Each structure stands twice: as structure tokens, then as C-alpha cells.
Amino acid sequence: MTKQLTQKEQVAVFVRYRPNCAVGDVSDALDMAGATAGKLLRELSDEGVIIRTRNSVQFVYTAAPDADIPDVILPCMILKSDPARIMAAEQKAKALADKGLWRRAAG
């Protein structure tokens, strides 16, 4: 049986997964209000779990090196692939490579 994570723990896990993230990144990924994400980020920062720094525009957050953060994978951390889109990109790359435009196919 898996323990349900609190919102605060989810925020900490996300910040460890995505260093230098902003409030908007957290709120979008975890589907929570920006005010809630900001409050939880400030609390975690005050507790020393994450480090809050300011870049030229906004505050960004990084997990503290010695922080006790659960080692779990959140749904937002799983890449969702679109097989049809991948197949179309592969076909386009092959067509470009067949024309001798291999540099474009690689990009």
C-alpha cells in the first residue's frame, strides 16, 4: 500500500525533479492554484527543504542537497508520447535523409 503524498511533499518532489523551476512551473505541473504553489514553496524554503533564489525576473527553486524528499515519481514526471506524432516525425526525417538533406533530418 502506497502512502498518499501531501501537496507540500509533491511540490518538494517536483522541485527536486526540475531544478530552477518557478511558481508557474509548479502550479501547472501539479494542477494547483499559483497562490497555493507559492505558499507551499515559501514554507519549504523556510524549512530548508528547498533553496529559493532570485534570477533577474522571478524567484526560482532548487532542492537543498541534504533535503529529506520522498523518492517517488509523480504523474507529471512521466513523459507522454504520441505514437502518431513520433511516426510522422520519423517519416519526415527519412524523407529528408533520402533527399540528401541529412542535416535537416537530424535537427
Tab-separated table of N, CA and C in Angstrom:
chain	number	residue	atom	x	y	z
A	1	MET	N	0.839	-1.183	0.000
A	1	MET	CA	0.000	0.000	0.000
A	1	MET	C	0.883	1.246	0.000
A	2	THR	N	0.591	2.179	-0.867
A	2	THR	CA	1.395	3.382	-1.019
A	2	THR	C	0.775	4.534	-0.235
A	3	LYS	N	1.638	5.248	0.472
A	3	LYS	CA	1.177	6.408	1.235
A	3	LYS	C	0.886	7.562	0.284
A	4	GLN	N	-0.238	8.219	0.499
A	4	GLN	CA	-0.615	9.381	-0.304
A	4	GLN	C	0.271	10.567	0.086
A	5	LEU	N	0.872	11.215	-0.884
A	5	LEU	CA	1.718	12.379	-0.606
A	5	LEU	C	0.869	13.613	-0.362
A	6	THR	N	1.329	14.464	0.540
A	6	THR	CA	0.669	15.751	0.742
A	6	THR	C	1.046	16.669	-0.419
A	7	GLN	N	0.320	17.765	-0.556
A	7	GLN	CA	0.660	18.729	-1.613
A	7	GLN	C	2.071	19.263	-1.406
A	8	LYS	N	2.447	19.491	-0.163
A	8	LYS	CA	3.781	20.020	0.125
A	8	LYS	C	4.854	19.020	-0.305
A	9	GLU	N	4.625	17.734	-0.041
A	9	GLU	CA	5.594	16.717	-0.457
A	9	GLU	C	5.662	16.628	-1.979
A	10	GLN	N	4.519	16.754	-2.643
A	10	GLN	CA	4.506	16.734	-4.108
A	10	GLN	C	5.310	17.896	-4.674
A	11	VAL	N	5.178	19.065	-4.071
A	11	VAL	CA	5.932	20.234	-4.515
A	11	VAL	C	7.431	19.987	-4.338
A	12	ALA	N	7.823	19.429	-3.208
A	12	ALA	CA	9.242	19.147	-2.960
A	12	ALA	C	9.782	18.145	-3.980
A	13	VAL	N	9.015	17.106	-4.272
A	13	VAL	CA	9.439	16.104	-5.251
A	13	VAL	C	9.604	16.752	-6.622
A	14	PHE	N	8.657	17.601	-7.005
A	14	PHE	CA	8.738	18.257	-8.306
A	14	PHE	C	9.952	19.178	-8.397
A	15	VAL	N	10.230	19.915	-7.332
A	15	VAL	CA	11.377	20.835	-7.350
A	15	VAL	C	12.688	20.045	-7.474
A	16	ARG	N	12.766	18.877	-6.816
A	16	ARG	CA	13.971	18.055	-6.968
A	16	ARG	C	14.082	17.548	-8.405
A	17	TYR	N	12.941	17.187	-9.005
A	17	TYR	CA	12.917	16.677	-10.378
A	17	TYR	C	13.268	17.767	-11.389
A	18	ARG	N	12.805	18.982	-11.132
A	18	ARG	CA	13.005	20.090	-12.074
A	18	ARG	C	13.635	21.273	-11.367
A	19	PRO	N	14.955	21.264	-11.208
A	19	PRO	CA	15.643	22.378	-10.531
A	19	PRO	C	15.438	23.698	-11.270
A	20	ASN	N	15.543	24.782	-10.537
A	20	ASN	CA	15.391	26.140	-11.061
A	20	ASN	C	14.002	26.386	-11.651
A	21	CYS	N	12.994	25.779	-11.041
A	21	CYS	CA	11.627	25.995	-11.511
A	21	CYS	C	11.020	27.199	-10.795
A	22	ALA	N	10.030	27.779	-11.429
A	22	ALA	CA	9.325	28.935	-10.872
A	22	ALA	C	7.950	28.482	-10.368
A	23	VAL	N	7.252	29.389	-9.698
A	23	VAL	CA	5.928	29.090	-9.155
A	23	VAL	C	4.993	28.583	-10.256
A	24	GLY	N	5.012	29.220	-11.410
A	24	GLY	CA	4.140	28.820	-12.509
A	24	GLY	C	4.407	27.404	-12.993
A	25	ASP	N	5.681	27.004	-13.005
A	25	ASP	CA	6.023	25.638	-13.407
A	25	ASP	C	5.396	24.629	-12.453
A	26	VAL	N	5.495	24.919	-11.158
A	26	VAL	CA	4.960	24.018	-10.139
A	26	VAL	C	3.438	23.957	-10.227
A	27	SER	N	2.808	25.117	-10.316
A	27	SER	CA	1.342	25.134	-10.340
A	27	SER	C	0.793	24.451	-11.592
A	28	ASP	N	1.443	24.628	-12.737
A	28	ASP	CA	0.996	23.970	-13.966
A	28	ASP	C	1.175	22.459	-13.887
A	29	ALA	N	2.342	22.024	-13.440
A	29	ALA	CA	2.641	20.595	-13.407
A	29	ALA	C	1.778	19.843	-12.405
A	30	LEU	N	1.510	20.464	-11.259
A	30	LEU	CA	0.774	19.782	-10.201
A	30	LEU	C	-0.706	20.157	-10.187
A	31	ASP	N	-1.128	20.957	-11.148
A	31	ASP	CA	-2.524	21.356	-11.285
A	31	ASP	C	-3.078	21.949	-9.984
A	32	MET	N	-2.392	22.994	-9.523
A	32	MET	CA	-2.852	23.697	-8.325
A	32	MET	C	-2.798	25.189	-8.584
A	33	ALA	N	-3.492	25.935	-7.775
A	33	ALA	CA	-3.510	27.390	-7.921
A	33	ALA	C	-2.113	27.950	-7.687
A	34	GLY	N	-1.798	29.038	-8.378
A	34	GLY	CA	-0.495	29.668	-8.220
A	34	GLY	C	-0.249	30.131	-6.796
A	35	ALA	N	-1.290	30.633	-6.135
A	35	ALA	CA	-1.145	31.096	-4.755
A	35	ALA	C	-0.803	29.930	-3.827
A	36	THR	N	-1.429	28.789	-4.057
A	36	THR	CA	-1.145	27.599	-3.243
A	36	THR	C	0.283	27.139	-3.471
A	37	ALA	N	0.698	27.074	-4.729
A	37	ALA	CA	2.065	26.657	-5.047
A	37	ALA	C	3.074	27.611	-4.414
A	38	GLY	N	2.819	28.916	-4.510
A	38	GLY	CA	3.724	29.902	-3.923
A	38	GLY	C	3.820	29.764	-2.418
A	39	LYS	N	2.699	29.533	-1.764
A	39	LYS	CA	2.670	29.358	-0.306
A	39	LYS	C	3.479	28.130	0.102
A	40	LEU	N	3.262	27.019	-0.599
A	40	LEU	CA	3.983	25.791	-0.271
A	40	LEU	C	5.480	25.923	-0.554
A	41	LEU	N	5.827	26.601	-1.633
A	41	LEU	CA	7.241	26.822	-1.944
A	41	LEU	C	7.914	27.673	-0.873
A	42	ARG	N	7.219	28.711	-0.399
A	42	ARG	CA	7.784	29.548	0.668
A	42	ARG	C	7.960	28.749	1.958
A	43	GLU	N	6.968	27.919	2.297
A	43	GLU	CA	7.071	27.094	3.502
A	43	GLU	C	8.249	26.130	3.406
A	44	LEU	N	8.388	25.472	2.259
A	44	LEU	CA	9.509	24.543	2.069
A	44	LEU	C	10.847	25.267	2.119
A	45	SER	N	10.880	26.471	1.591
A	45	SER	CA	12.099	27.274	1.630
A	45	SER	C	12.441	27.655	3.072
A	46	ASP	N	11.433	28.072	3.837
A	46	ASP	CA	11.650	28.437	5.239
A	46	ASP	C	12.116	27.242	6.062
A	47	GLU	N	11.662	26.040	5.689
A	47	GLU	CA	12.047	24.813	6.398
A	47	GLU	C	13.411	24.294	5.965
A	48	GLY	N	13.986	24.855	4.903
A	48	GLY	CA	15.298	24.431	4.428
A	48	GLY	C	15.265	23.232	3.500
A	49	VAL	N	14.078	22.835	3.059
A	49	VAL	CA	13.958	21.688	2.157
A	49	VAL	C	14.354	22.081	0.740
A	50	ILE	N	14.011	23.294	0.350
A	50	ILE	CA	14.384	23.798	-0.968
A	50	ILE	C	15.080	25.147	-0.799
A	51	ILE	N	15.787	25.547	-1.827
A	51	ILE	CA	16.525	26.805	-1.813
A	51	ILE	C	15.850	27.765	-2.791
A	52	ARG	N	15.542	28.945	-2.299
A	52	ARG	CA	14.878	29.973	-3.112
A	52	ARG	C	15.909	31.012	-3.503
A	53	THR	N	16.056	31.229	-4.800
A	53	THR	CA	16.965	32.262	-5.297
A	53	THR	C	16.205	33.111	-6.308
A	54	ARG	N	16.727	34.278	-6.535
A	54	ARG	CA	16.067	35.182	-7.486
A	54	ARG	C	16.948	35.332	-8.711
A	55	ASN	N	16.375	34.986	-9.882
A	55	ASN	CA	17.090	35.333	-11.096
A	55	ASN	C	16.669	36.755	-11.436
A	56	SER	N	16.964	37.263	-12.567
A	56	SER	CA	16.675	38.667	-12.844
A	56	SER	C	15.189	39.005	-12.844
A	57	VAL	N	14.324	38.008	-13.004
A	57	VAL	CA	12.904	38.282	-13.159
A	57	VAL	C	12.050	37.734	-12.019
A	58	GLN	N	12.350	36.532	-11.555
A	58	GLN	CA	11.469	35.859	-10.606
A	58	GLN	C	12.263	34.969	-9.657
A	59	PHE	N	11.582	34.459	-8.653
A	59	PHE	CA	12.204	33.504	-7.752
A	59	PHE	C	12.188	32.133	-8.417
A	60	VAL	N	13.282	31.407	-8.256
A	60	VAL	CA	13.368	30.026	-8.737
A	60	VAL	C	13.758	29.144	-7.562
A	61	TYR	N	13.422	27.878	-7.654
A	61	TYR	CA	13.571	26.962	-6.537
A	61	TYR	C	14.365	25.729	-6.940
A	62	THR	N	15.228	25.286	-6.026
A	62	THR	CA	16.054	24.105	-6.209
A	62	THR	C	16.029	23.326	-4.907
A	63	ALA	N	16.078	22.012	-4.988
A	63	ALA	CA	16.093	21.187	-3.783
A	63	ALA	C	17.422	21.368	-3.046
A	64	ALA	N	17.350	21.438	-1.726
A	64	ALA	CA	18.559	21.509	-0.915
A	64	ALA	C	19.283	20.162	-1.019
A	65	PRO	N	20.609	20.176	-1.044
A	65	PRO	CA	21.365	18.930	-1.228
A	65	PRO	C	21.081	17.871	-0.154
A	66	ASP	N	20.850	18.278	1.061
A	66	ASP	CA	20.651	17.326	2.159
A	66	ASP	C	19.178	17.159	2.527
A	67	ALA	N	18.272	17.587	1.663
A	67	ALA	CA	16.836	17.568	1.965
A	67	ALA	C	16.291	16.143	1.982
A	68	ASP	N	15.350	15.915	2.901
A	68	ASP	CA	14.667	14.630	3.005
A	68	ASP	C	13.382	14.716	2.176
A	69	ILE	N	13.504	14.341	0.905
A	69	ILE	CA	12.389	14.427	-0.040
A	69	ILE	C	12.045	13.013	-0.474
A	70	PRO	N	10.752	12.660	-0.467
A	70	PRO	CA	10.361	11.307	-0.885
A	70	PRO	C	10.874	10.980	-2.282
A	71	ASP	N	11.281	9.732	-2.472
A	71	ASP	CA	11.806	9.280	-3.754
A	71	ASP	C	10.682	8.583	-4.520
A	72	VAL	N	9.853	9.389	-5.160
A	72	VAL	CA	8.703	8.872	-5.904
A	72	VAL	C	8.645	9.544	-7.270
A	73	ILE	N	7.807	8.990	-8.137
A	73	ILE	CA	7.588	9.567	-9.458
A	73	ILE	C	6.152	10.076	-9.497
A	74	LEU	N	6.009	11.340	-9.799
A	74	LEU	CA	4.686	11.951	-9.914
A	74	LEU	C	4.164	11.787	-11.338
A	75	PRO	N	2.846	11.807	-11.523
A	75	PRO	CA	2.300	11.674	-12.882
A	75	PRO	C	2.850	12.711	-13.863
A	76	CYS	N	3.130	13.922	-13.396
A	76	CYS	CA	3.637	14.965	-14.299
A	76	CYS	C	5.081	14.694	-14.736
A	77	MET	N	5.744	13.747	-14.081
A	77	MET	CA	7.132	13.440	-14.412
A	77	MET	C	7.250	12.362	-15.487
A	78	ILE	N	6.133	11.742	-15.850
A	78	ILE	CA	6.136	10.687	-16.844
A	78	ILE	C	5.884	11.314	-18.209
A	79	LEU	N	6.788	11.043	-19.134
A	79	LEU	CA	6.630	11.583	-20.485
A	79	LEU	C	5.474	10.875	-21.177
A	80	LYS	N	4.629	11.650	-21.773
A	80	LYS	CA	3.503	11.102	-22.517
A	80	LYS	C	3.845	11.209	-23.998
A	81	SER	N	4.078	10.071	-24.625
A	81	SER	CA	4.440	10.107	-26.036
A	81	SER	C	3.188	9.933	-26.893
A	82	ASP	N	3.249	10.502	-28.049
A	82	ASP	CA	2.169	10.410	-29.015
A	82	ASP	C	2.698	9.588	-30.190
A	83	PRO	N	2.331	8.305	-30.270
A	83	PRO	CA	2.893	7.438	-31.320
A	83	PRO	C	2.682	7.967	-32.732
A	84	ALA	N	1.525	8.552	-33.011
A	84	ALA	CA	1.262	9.072	-34.354
A	84	ALA	C	2.212	10.220	-34.684
A	85	ARG	N	2.449	11.080	-33.707
A	85	ARG	CA	3.345	12.225	-33.921
A	85	ARG	C	4.793	11.755	-34.108
A	86	ILE	N	5.187	10.758	-33.336
A	86	ILE	CA	6.548	10.224	-33.451
A	86	ILE	C	6.736	9.584	-34.830
A	87	MET	N	5.747	8.807	-35.265
A	87	MET	CA	5.836	8.146	-36.566
A	87	MET	C	5.918	9.182	-37.690
A	88	ALA	N	5.136	10.244	-37.604
A	88	ALA	CA	5.167	11.293	-38.624
A	88	ALA	C	6.542	11.970	-38.665
A	89	ALA	N	7.121	12.222	-37.497
A	89	ALA	CA	8.447	12.848	-37.451
A	89	ALA	C	9.506	11.920	-38.032
A	90	GLU	N	9.408	10.625	-37.740
A	90	GLU	CA	10.369	9.665	-38.289
A	90	GLU	C	10.256	9.588	-39.808
A	91	GLN	N	9.029	9.608	-40.331
A	91	GLN	CA	8.827	9.568	-41.784
A	91	GLN	C	9.381	10.825	-42.447
A	92	LYS	N	9.169	11.972	-41.800
A	92	LYS	CA	9.689	13.226	-42.345
A	92	LYS	C	11.221	13.209	-42.349
A	93	ALA	N	11.814	12.691	-41.275
A	93	ALA	CA	13.275	12.611	-41.204
A	93	ALA	C	13.824	11.674	-42.272
A	94	LYS	N	13.151	10.550	-42.486
A	94	LYS	CA	13.594	9.607	-43.511
A	94	LYS	C	13.490	10.246	-44.896
A	95	ALA	N	12.399	10.960	-45.169
A	95	ALA	CA	12.234	11.617	-46.468
A	95	ALA	C	13.336	12.651	-46.693
A	96	LEU	N	13.667	13.420	-45.667
A	96	LEU	CA	14.742	14.412	-45.794
A	96	LEU	C	16.091	13.726	-46.005
A	97	ALA	N	16.316	12.636	-45.284
A	97	ALA	CA	17.578	11.903	-45.435
A	97	ALA	C	17.684	11.308	-46.839
A	98	ASP	N	16.563	10.795	-47.369
A	98	ASP	CA	16.570	10.225	-48.724
A	98	ASP	C	16.884	11.280	-49.783
A	99	LYS	N	16.541	12.539	-49.509
A	99	LYS	CA	16.827	13.634	-50.438
A	99	LYS	C	18.249	14.162	-50.270
A	100	GLY	N	18.973	13.592	-49.343
A	100	GLY	CA	20.337	14.067	-49.077
A	100	GLY	C	20.389	15.228	-48.120
A	101	LEU	N	19.297	15.530	-47.486
A	101	LEU	CA	19.235	16.628	-46.523
A	101	LEU	C	19.359	16.063	-45.107
A	102	TRP	N	20.365	15.271	-44.875
A	102	TRP	CA	20.515	14.572	-43.599
A	102	TRP	C	20.691	15.514	-42.421
A	103	ARG	N	21.264	16.687	-42.641
A	103	ARG	CA	21.437	17.626	-41.526
A	103	ARG	C	20.082	18.113	-41.023
A	104	ARG	N	19.153	18.386	-41.927
A	104	ARG	CA	17.815	18.793	-41.513
A	104	ARG	C	17.076	17.632	-40.852
A	105	ALA	N	17.314	16.429	-41.343
A	105	ALA	CA	16.657	15.269	-40.766
A	105	ALA	C	17.101	15.046	-39.329
A	106	ALA	N	18.354	15.375	-39.035
A	106	ALA	CA	18.880	15.186	-37.686
A	106	ALA	C	18.388	16.279	-36.733
A	107	GLY	N	18.006	17.436	-37.234
A	107	GLY	CA	17.620	18.557	-36.385
A	107	GLY	C	16.213	18.516	-36.062
